[in-house]
mmCIF file of C-alpha atoms and ligand atoms in Angstrom:
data_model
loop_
_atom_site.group_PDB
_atom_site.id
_atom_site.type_symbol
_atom_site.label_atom_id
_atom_site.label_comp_id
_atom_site.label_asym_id
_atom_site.label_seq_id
_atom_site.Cartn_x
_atom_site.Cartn_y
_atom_site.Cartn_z
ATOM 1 C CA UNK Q 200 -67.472 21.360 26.313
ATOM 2 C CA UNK Q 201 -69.393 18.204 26.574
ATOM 3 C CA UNK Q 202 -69.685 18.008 30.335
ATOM 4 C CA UNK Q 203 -73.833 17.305 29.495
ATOM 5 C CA UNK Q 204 -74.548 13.902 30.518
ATOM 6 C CA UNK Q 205 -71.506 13.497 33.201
ATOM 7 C CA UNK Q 206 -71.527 12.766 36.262
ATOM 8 C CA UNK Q 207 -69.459 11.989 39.537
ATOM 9 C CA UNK Q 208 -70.604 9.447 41.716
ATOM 10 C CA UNK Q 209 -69.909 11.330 44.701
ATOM 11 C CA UNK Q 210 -68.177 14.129 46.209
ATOM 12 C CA UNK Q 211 -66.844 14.814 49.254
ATOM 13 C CA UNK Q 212 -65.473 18.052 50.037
ATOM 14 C CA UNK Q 213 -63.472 19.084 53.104
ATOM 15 C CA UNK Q 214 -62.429 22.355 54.497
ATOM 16 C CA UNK Q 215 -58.762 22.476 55.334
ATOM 17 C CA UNK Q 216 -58.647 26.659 55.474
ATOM 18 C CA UNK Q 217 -61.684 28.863 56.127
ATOM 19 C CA UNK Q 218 -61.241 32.152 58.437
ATOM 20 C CA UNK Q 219 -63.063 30.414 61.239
ATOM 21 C CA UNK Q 220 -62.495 27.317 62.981
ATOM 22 C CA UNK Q 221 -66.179 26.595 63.919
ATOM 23 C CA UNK Q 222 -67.723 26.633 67.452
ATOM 24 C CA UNK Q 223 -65.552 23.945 69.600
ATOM 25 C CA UNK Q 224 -63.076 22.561 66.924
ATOM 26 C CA UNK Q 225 -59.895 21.450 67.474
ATOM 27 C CA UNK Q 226 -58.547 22.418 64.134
ATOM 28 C CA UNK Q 227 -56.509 25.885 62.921
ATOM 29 C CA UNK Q 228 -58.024 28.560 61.250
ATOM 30 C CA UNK Q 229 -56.593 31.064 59.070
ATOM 31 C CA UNK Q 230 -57.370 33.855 56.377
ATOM 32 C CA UNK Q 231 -57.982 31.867 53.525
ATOM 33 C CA UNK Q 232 -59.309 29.019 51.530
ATOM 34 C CA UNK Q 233 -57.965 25.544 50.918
ATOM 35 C CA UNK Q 234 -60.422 22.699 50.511
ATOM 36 C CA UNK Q 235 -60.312 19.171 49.789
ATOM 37 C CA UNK Q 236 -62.449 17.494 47.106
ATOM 38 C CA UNK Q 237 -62.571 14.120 46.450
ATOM 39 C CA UNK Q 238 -64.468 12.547 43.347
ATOM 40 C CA UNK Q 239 -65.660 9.272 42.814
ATOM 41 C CA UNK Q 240 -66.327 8.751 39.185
ATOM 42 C CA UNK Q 241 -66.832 5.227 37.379
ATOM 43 C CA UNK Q 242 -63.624 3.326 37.368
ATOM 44 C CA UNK Q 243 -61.625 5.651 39.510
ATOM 45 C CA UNK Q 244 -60.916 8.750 42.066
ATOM 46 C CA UNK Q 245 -59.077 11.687 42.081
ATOM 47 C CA UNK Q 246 -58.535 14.203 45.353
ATOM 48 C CA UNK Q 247 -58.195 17.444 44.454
ATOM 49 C CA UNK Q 248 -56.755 20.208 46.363
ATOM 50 C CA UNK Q 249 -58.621 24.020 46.003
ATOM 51 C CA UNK Q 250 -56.299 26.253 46.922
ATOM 52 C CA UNK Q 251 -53.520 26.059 49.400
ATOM 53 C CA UNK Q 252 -54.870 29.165 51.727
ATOM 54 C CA UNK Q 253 -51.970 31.617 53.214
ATOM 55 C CA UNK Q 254 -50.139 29.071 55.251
ATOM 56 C CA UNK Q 255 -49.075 25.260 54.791
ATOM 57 C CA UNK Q 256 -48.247 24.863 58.907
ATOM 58 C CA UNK Q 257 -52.800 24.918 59.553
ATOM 59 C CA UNK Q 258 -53.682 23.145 56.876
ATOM 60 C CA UNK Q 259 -51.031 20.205 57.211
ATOM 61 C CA UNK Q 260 -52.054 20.033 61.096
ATOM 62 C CA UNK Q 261 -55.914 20.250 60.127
ATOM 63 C CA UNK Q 262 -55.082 16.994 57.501
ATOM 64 C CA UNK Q 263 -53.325 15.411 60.489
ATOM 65 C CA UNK Q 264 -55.983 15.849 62.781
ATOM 66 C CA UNK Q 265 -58.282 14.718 60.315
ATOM 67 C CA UNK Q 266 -56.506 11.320 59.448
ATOM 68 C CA UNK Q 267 -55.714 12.531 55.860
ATOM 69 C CA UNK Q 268 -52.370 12.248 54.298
ATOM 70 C CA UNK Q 269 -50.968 14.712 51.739
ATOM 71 C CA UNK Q 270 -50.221 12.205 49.411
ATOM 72 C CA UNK Q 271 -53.918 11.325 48.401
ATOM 73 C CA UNK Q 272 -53.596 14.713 46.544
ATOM 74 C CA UNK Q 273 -53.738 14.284 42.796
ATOM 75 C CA UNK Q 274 -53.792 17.413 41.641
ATOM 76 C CA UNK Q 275 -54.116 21.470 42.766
ATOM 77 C CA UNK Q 276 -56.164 24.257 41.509
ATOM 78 C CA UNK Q 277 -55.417 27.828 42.495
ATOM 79 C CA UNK Q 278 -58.251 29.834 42.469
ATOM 80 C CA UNK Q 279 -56.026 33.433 41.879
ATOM 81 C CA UNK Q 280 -52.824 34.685 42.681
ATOM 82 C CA UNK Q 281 -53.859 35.940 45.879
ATOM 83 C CA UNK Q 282 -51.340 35.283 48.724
ATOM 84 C CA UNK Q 283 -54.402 33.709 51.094
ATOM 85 C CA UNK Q 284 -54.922 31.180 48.353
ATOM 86 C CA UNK Q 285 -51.520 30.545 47.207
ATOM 87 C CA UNK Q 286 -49.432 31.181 50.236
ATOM 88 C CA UNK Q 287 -49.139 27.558 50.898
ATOM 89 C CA UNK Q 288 -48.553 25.848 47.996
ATOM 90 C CA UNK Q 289 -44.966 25.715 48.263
ATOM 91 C CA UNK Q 290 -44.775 23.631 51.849
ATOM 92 C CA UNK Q 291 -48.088 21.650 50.719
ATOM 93 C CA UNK Q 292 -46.115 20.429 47.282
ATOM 94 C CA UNK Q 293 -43.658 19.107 49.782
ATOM 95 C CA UNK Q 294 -45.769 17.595 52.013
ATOM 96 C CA UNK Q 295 -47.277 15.360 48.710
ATOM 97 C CA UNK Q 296 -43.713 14.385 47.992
ATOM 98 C CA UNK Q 297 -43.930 13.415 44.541
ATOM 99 C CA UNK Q 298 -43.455 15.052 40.878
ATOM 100 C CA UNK Q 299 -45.856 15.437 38.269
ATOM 101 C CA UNK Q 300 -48.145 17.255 40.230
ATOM 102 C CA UNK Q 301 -50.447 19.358 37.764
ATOM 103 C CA UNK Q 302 -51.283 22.931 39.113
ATOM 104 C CA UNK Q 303 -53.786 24.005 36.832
ATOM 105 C CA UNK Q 304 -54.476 28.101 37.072
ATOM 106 C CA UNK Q 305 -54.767 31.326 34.629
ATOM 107 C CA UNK Q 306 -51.860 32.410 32.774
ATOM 108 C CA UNK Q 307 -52.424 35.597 34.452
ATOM 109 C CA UNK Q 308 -51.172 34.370 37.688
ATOM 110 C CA UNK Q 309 -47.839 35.193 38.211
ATOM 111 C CA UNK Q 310 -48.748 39.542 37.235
ATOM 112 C CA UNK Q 311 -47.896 41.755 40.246
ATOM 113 C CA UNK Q 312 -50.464 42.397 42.178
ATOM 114 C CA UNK Q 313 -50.232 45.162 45.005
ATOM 115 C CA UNK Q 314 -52.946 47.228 47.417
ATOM 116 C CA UNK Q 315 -52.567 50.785 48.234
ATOM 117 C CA UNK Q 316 -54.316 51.024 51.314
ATOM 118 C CA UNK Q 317 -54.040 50.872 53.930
ATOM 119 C CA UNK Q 318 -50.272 50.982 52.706
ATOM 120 C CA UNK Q 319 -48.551 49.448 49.536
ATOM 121 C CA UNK Q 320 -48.100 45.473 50.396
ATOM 122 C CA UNK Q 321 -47.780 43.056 47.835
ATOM 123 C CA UNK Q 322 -50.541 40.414 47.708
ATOM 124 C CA UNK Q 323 -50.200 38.099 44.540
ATOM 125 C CA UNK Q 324 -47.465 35.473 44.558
ATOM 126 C CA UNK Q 325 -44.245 35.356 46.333
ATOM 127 C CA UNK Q 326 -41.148 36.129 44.093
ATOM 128 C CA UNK Q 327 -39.865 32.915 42.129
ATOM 129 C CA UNK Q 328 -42.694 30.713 43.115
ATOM 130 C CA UNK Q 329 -43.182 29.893 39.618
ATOM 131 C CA UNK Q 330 -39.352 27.937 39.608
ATOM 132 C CA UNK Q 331 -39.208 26.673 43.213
ATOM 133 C CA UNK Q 332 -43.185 25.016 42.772
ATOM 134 C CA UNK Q 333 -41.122 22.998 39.839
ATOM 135 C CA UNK Q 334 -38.576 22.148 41.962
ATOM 136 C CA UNK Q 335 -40.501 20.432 44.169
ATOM 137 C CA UNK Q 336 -42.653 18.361 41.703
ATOM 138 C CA UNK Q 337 -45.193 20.873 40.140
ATOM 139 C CA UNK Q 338 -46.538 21.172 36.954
ATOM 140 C CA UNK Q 339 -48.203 24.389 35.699
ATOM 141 C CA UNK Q 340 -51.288 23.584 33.492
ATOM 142 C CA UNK Q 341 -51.686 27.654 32.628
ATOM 143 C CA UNK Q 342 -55.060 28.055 30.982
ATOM 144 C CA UNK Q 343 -57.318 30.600 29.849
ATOM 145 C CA UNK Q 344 -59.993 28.294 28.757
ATOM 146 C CA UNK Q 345 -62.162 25.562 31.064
ATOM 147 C CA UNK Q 346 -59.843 22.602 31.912
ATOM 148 C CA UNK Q 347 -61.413 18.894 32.616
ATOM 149 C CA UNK Q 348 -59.596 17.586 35.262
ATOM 150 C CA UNK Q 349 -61.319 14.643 35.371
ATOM 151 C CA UNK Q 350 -64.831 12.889 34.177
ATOM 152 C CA UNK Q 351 -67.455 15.823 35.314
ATOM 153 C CA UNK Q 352 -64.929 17.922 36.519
ATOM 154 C CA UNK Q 353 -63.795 21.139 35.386
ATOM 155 C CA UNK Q 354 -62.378 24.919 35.807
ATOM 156 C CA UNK Q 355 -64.299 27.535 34.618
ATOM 157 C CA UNK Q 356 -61.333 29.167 32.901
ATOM 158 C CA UNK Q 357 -61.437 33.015 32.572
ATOM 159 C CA UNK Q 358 -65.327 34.416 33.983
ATOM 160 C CA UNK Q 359 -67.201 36.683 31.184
ATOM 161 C CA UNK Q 360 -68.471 39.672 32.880
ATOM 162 C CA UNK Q 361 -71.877 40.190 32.016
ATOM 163 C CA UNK Q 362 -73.571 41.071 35.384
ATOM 164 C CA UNK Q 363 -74.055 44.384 35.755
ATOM 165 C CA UNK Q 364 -73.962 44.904 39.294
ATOM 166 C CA UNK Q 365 -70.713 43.132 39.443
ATOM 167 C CA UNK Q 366 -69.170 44.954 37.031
ATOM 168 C CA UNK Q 367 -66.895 47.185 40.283
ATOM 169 C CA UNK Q 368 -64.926 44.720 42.116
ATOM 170 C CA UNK Q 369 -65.779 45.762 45.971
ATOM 171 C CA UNK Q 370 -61.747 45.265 46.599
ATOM 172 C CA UNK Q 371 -59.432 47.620 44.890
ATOM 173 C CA UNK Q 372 -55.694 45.756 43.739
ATOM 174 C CA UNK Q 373 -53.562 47.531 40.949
ATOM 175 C CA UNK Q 374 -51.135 45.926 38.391
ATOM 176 C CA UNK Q 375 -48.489 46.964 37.225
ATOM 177 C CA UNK Q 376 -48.667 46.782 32.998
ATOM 178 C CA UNK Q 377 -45.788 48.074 30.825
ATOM 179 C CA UNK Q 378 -44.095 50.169 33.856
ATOM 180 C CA UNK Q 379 -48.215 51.422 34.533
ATOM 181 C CA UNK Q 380 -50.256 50.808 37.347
ATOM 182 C CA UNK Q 381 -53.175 49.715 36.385
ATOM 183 C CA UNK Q 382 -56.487 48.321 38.452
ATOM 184 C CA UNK Q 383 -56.595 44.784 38.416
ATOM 185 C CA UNK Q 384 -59.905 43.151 36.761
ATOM 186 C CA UNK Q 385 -58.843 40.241 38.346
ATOM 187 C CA UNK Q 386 -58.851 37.761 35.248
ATOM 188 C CA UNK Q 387 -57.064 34.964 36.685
ATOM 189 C CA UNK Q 388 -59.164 34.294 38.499
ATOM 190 C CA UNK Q 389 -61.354 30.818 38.104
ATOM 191 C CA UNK Q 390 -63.527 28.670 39.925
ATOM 192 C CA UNK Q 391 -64.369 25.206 39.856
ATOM 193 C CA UNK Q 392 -67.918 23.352 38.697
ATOM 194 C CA UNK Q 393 -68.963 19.582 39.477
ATOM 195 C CA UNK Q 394 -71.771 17.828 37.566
ATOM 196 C CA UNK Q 395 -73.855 15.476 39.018
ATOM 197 C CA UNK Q 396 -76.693 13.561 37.636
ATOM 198 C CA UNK Q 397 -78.976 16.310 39.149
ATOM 199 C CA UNK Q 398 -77.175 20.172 38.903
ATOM 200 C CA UNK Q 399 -73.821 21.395 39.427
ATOM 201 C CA UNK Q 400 -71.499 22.129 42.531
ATOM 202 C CA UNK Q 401 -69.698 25.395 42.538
ATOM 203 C CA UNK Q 402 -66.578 26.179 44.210
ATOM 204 C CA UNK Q 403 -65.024 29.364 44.394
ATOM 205 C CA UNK Q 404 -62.049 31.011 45.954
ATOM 206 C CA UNK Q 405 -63.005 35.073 46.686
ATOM 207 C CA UNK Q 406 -65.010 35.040 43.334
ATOM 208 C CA UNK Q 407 -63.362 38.448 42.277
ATOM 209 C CA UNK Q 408 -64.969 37.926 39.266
ATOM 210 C CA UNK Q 409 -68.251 38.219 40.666
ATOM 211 C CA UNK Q 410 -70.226 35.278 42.277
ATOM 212 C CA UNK Q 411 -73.460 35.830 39.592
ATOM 213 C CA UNK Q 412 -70.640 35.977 36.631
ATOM 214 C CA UNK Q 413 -69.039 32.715 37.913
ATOM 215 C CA UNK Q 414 -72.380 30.775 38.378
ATOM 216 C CA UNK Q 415 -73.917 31.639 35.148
ATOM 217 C CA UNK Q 416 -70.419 30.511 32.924
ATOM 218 C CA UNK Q 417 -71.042 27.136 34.915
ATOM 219 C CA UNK Q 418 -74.581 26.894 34.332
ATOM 220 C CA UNK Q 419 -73.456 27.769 30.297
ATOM 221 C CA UNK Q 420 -70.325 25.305 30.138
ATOM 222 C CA UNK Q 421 -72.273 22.239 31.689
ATOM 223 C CA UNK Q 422 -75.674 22.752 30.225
ATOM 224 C CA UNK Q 423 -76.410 21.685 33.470
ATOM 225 C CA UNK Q 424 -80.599 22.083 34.551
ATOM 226 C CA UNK Q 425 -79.577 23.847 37.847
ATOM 227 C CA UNK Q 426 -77.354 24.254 40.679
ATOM 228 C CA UNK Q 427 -77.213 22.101 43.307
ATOM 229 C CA UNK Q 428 -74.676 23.721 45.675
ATOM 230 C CA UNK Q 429 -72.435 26.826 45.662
ATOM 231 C CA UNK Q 430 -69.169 26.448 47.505
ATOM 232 C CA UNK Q 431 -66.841 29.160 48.645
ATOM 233 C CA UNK Q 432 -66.332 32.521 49.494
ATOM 234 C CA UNK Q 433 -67.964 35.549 47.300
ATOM 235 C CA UNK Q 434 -65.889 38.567 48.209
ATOM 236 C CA UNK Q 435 -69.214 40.831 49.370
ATOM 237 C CA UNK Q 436 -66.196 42.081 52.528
ATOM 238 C CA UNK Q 437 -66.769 46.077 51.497
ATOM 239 C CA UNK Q 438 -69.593 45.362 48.838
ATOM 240 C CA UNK Q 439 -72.708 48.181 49.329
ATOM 241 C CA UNK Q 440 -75.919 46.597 50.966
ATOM 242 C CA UNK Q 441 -77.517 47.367 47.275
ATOM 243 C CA UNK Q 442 -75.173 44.874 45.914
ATOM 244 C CA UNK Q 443 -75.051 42.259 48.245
ATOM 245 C CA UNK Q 444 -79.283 42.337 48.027
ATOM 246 C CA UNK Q 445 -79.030 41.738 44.553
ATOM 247 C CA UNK Q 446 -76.354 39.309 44.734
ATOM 248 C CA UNK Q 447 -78.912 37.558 47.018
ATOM 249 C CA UNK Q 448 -81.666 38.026 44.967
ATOM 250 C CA UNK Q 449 -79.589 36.315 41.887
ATOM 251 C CA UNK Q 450 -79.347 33.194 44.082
ATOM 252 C CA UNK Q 451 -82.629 32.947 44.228
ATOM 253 C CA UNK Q 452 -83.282 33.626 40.829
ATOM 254 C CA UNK Q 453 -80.655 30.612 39.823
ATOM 255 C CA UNK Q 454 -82.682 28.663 42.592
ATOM 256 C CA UNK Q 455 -79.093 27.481 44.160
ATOM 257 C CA UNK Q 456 -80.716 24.768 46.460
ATOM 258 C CA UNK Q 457 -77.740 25.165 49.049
ATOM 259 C CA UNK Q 458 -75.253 27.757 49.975
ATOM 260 C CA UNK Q 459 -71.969 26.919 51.657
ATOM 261 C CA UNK Q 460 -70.006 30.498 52.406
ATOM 262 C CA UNK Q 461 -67.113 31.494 54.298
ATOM 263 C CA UNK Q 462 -63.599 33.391 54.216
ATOM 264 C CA UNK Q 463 -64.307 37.116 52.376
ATOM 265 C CA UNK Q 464 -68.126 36.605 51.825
ATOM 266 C CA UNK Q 465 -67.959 38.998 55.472
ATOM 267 C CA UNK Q 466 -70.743 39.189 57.919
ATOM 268 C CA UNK Q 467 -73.084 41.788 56.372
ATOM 269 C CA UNK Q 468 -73.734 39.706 53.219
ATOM 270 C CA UNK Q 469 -73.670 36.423 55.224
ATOM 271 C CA UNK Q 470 -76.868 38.038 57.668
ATOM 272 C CA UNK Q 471 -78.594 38.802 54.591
ATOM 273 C CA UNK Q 472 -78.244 35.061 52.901
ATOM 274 C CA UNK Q 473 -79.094 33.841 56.239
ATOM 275 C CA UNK Q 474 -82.546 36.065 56.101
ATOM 276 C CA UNK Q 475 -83.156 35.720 52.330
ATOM 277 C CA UNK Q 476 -82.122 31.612 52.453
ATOM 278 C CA UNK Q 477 -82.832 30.656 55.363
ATOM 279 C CA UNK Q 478 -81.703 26.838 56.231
ATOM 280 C CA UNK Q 479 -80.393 26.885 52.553
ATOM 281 C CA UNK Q 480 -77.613 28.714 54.071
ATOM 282 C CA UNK Q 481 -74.273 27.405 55.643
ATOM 283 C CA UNK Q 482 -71.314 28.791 57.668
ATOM 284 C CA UNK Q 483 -68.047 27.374 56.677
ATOM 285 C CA UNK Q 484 -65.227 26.178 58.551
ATOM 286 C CA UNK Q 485 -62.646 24.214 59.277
ATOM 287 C CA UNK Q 486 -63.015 20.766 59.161
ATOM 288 C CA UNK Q 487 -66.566 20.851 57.876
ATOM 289 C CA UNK Q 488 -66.888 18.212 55.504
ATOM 290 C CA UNK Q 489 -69.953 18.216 52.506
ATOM 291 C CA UNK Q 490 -71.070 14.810 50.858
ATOM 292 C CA UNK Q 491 -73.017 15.078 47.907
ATOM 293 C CA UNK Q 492 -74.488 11.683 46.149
ATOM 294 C CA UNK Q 493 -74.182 11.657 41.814
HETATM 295 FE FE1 LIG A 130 -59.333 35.399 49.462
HETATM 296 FE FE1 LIG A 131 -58.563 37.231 46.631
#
């Protein structure tokens, strides 16, 4: 990996689909996560679309609203197979318009993916999304390891689990391997890291793999001195107080100068980064857009 010595120019990030609309907005919100980031590198840009939350019909009106058109979109990264991530890529590819559109994600992505309580509902990818995405101008990119998407940009590919306190996902989803149903470690799923001259921005989706886990593969892929933002939601929704005080505790460790959180980081683990972080902290939502210089 030789993202050491890379850098954007500038980032601009924009929420498209958090779980809350923000205080006074005019634009949808829904369960999810879909957020626009566009890069300005040397020589060129690229707009890159996180996720495509559970619905196109918000996200497509929040663009509208906004003054941005679909068809700026470069690329997508999908963030897991969960339905509140992926539920929209389908309509969204449509709304583009065009073919050879990467979709970069884990191999992993398309395994069956089901909760038991509080009844069985399926919650990974809708049947034959793999074929009708191609149909309408995708192209999977299916990829264990880190992909650069473009000059200081990359995935994490699959997180190492180190962390001992996020070894127990807080969210309980089963497989189904050789006719078995087995829990699901959640492997697909990746996150997203940014290097500017100064740190790294992180941008997860739920961070099933654990928020520390994610942060520290960044920090090790891009060599990068620290981390200048942390993008996303952490998936602390059911996650003891123990664990979300140590989660905390990690940020501060990392010395994360800013936290951006929203969709299934849930309220109790939101009140404590509020305490611990103070103004370091941020509420997402819709429509919420971050600038950050190279
Ligand atoms: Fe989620
Ligand atoms: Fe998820």
């Amino acid at each position: 990996m030789a993202a050491e010595k890379e850098a954007v120019e500038k980032v601009k990030l924009t929420v498209l689909a958090d779980d809350y609309a923000g205080y006074g907005s005019r634009l949808w919100a829904q369960h999810g996560v879909s957020y626009l980031i566009e890069v300005e590198r040397k020589g060129g840009k690229e707009t890159i679309l996180f996720d495509t939350g559970t619905n196109a019909d918000p996200i497509l009106y929040n663009m509208k609203t906004l003054g941005i058109n679909p068809s700026i979109i470069d690329l997508i990264v999908l963030s897991h197979n969960h339905y509140d991530h992926t539920g929209g890529l389908l309509k969204l590819l449509q709304a583009i318009g065009r073919g050879n559109i990467p979709i970069i994600a884990h191999p992993e992505i398309f395994k069956t993916s089901i909760i038991l309580r509080p009844k069985l509902e399926v919650v990974g990818l809708k049947e034959n999304t793999r074929e009708e995405a191609e149909k309408l101008g995708g192209q999977w990119v299916l990829s264990r390891e880190p992909v650069k998407l473009t000059e200081a940009v990359y995935t994490t590919g699959e997180i190492e689990r180190s962390v001992d306190f996020e070894r127990e996902a807080p969210l309980k989803v089963y497989t189904v391997e050789n006719g078995q149903l087995k829990v699901d470690l959640f492997l697909d799923d990746l996150s997203l890291f940014i290097c500017l001259k100064k740190g790294i921005l992180v941008v997860s989706g739920c961070a099933h793999a654990g928020i520390i886990n994610i942060l520290k593969q960044s920090l090790r892929l891009s060599k990068a001195s620290g981390i200048r933002a942390v993008i996303g939601g952490f998936h602390l929704v059911g996650a003891s107080k123990k664990r979300i005080e140590k989660t905390v505790e990690a940020f501060r460790k990392l010395k994360v100068e800013e936290v951006y959180s929203g969709h299934c980081t849930g309220f109790q683990a939101e009140k404590i980064f509020a305490e611990r972080l103070g103004e370091r902290f941020h509420r997402l939502y819709c429509g919420l857009t971050l600038n950050f210089e190279g």
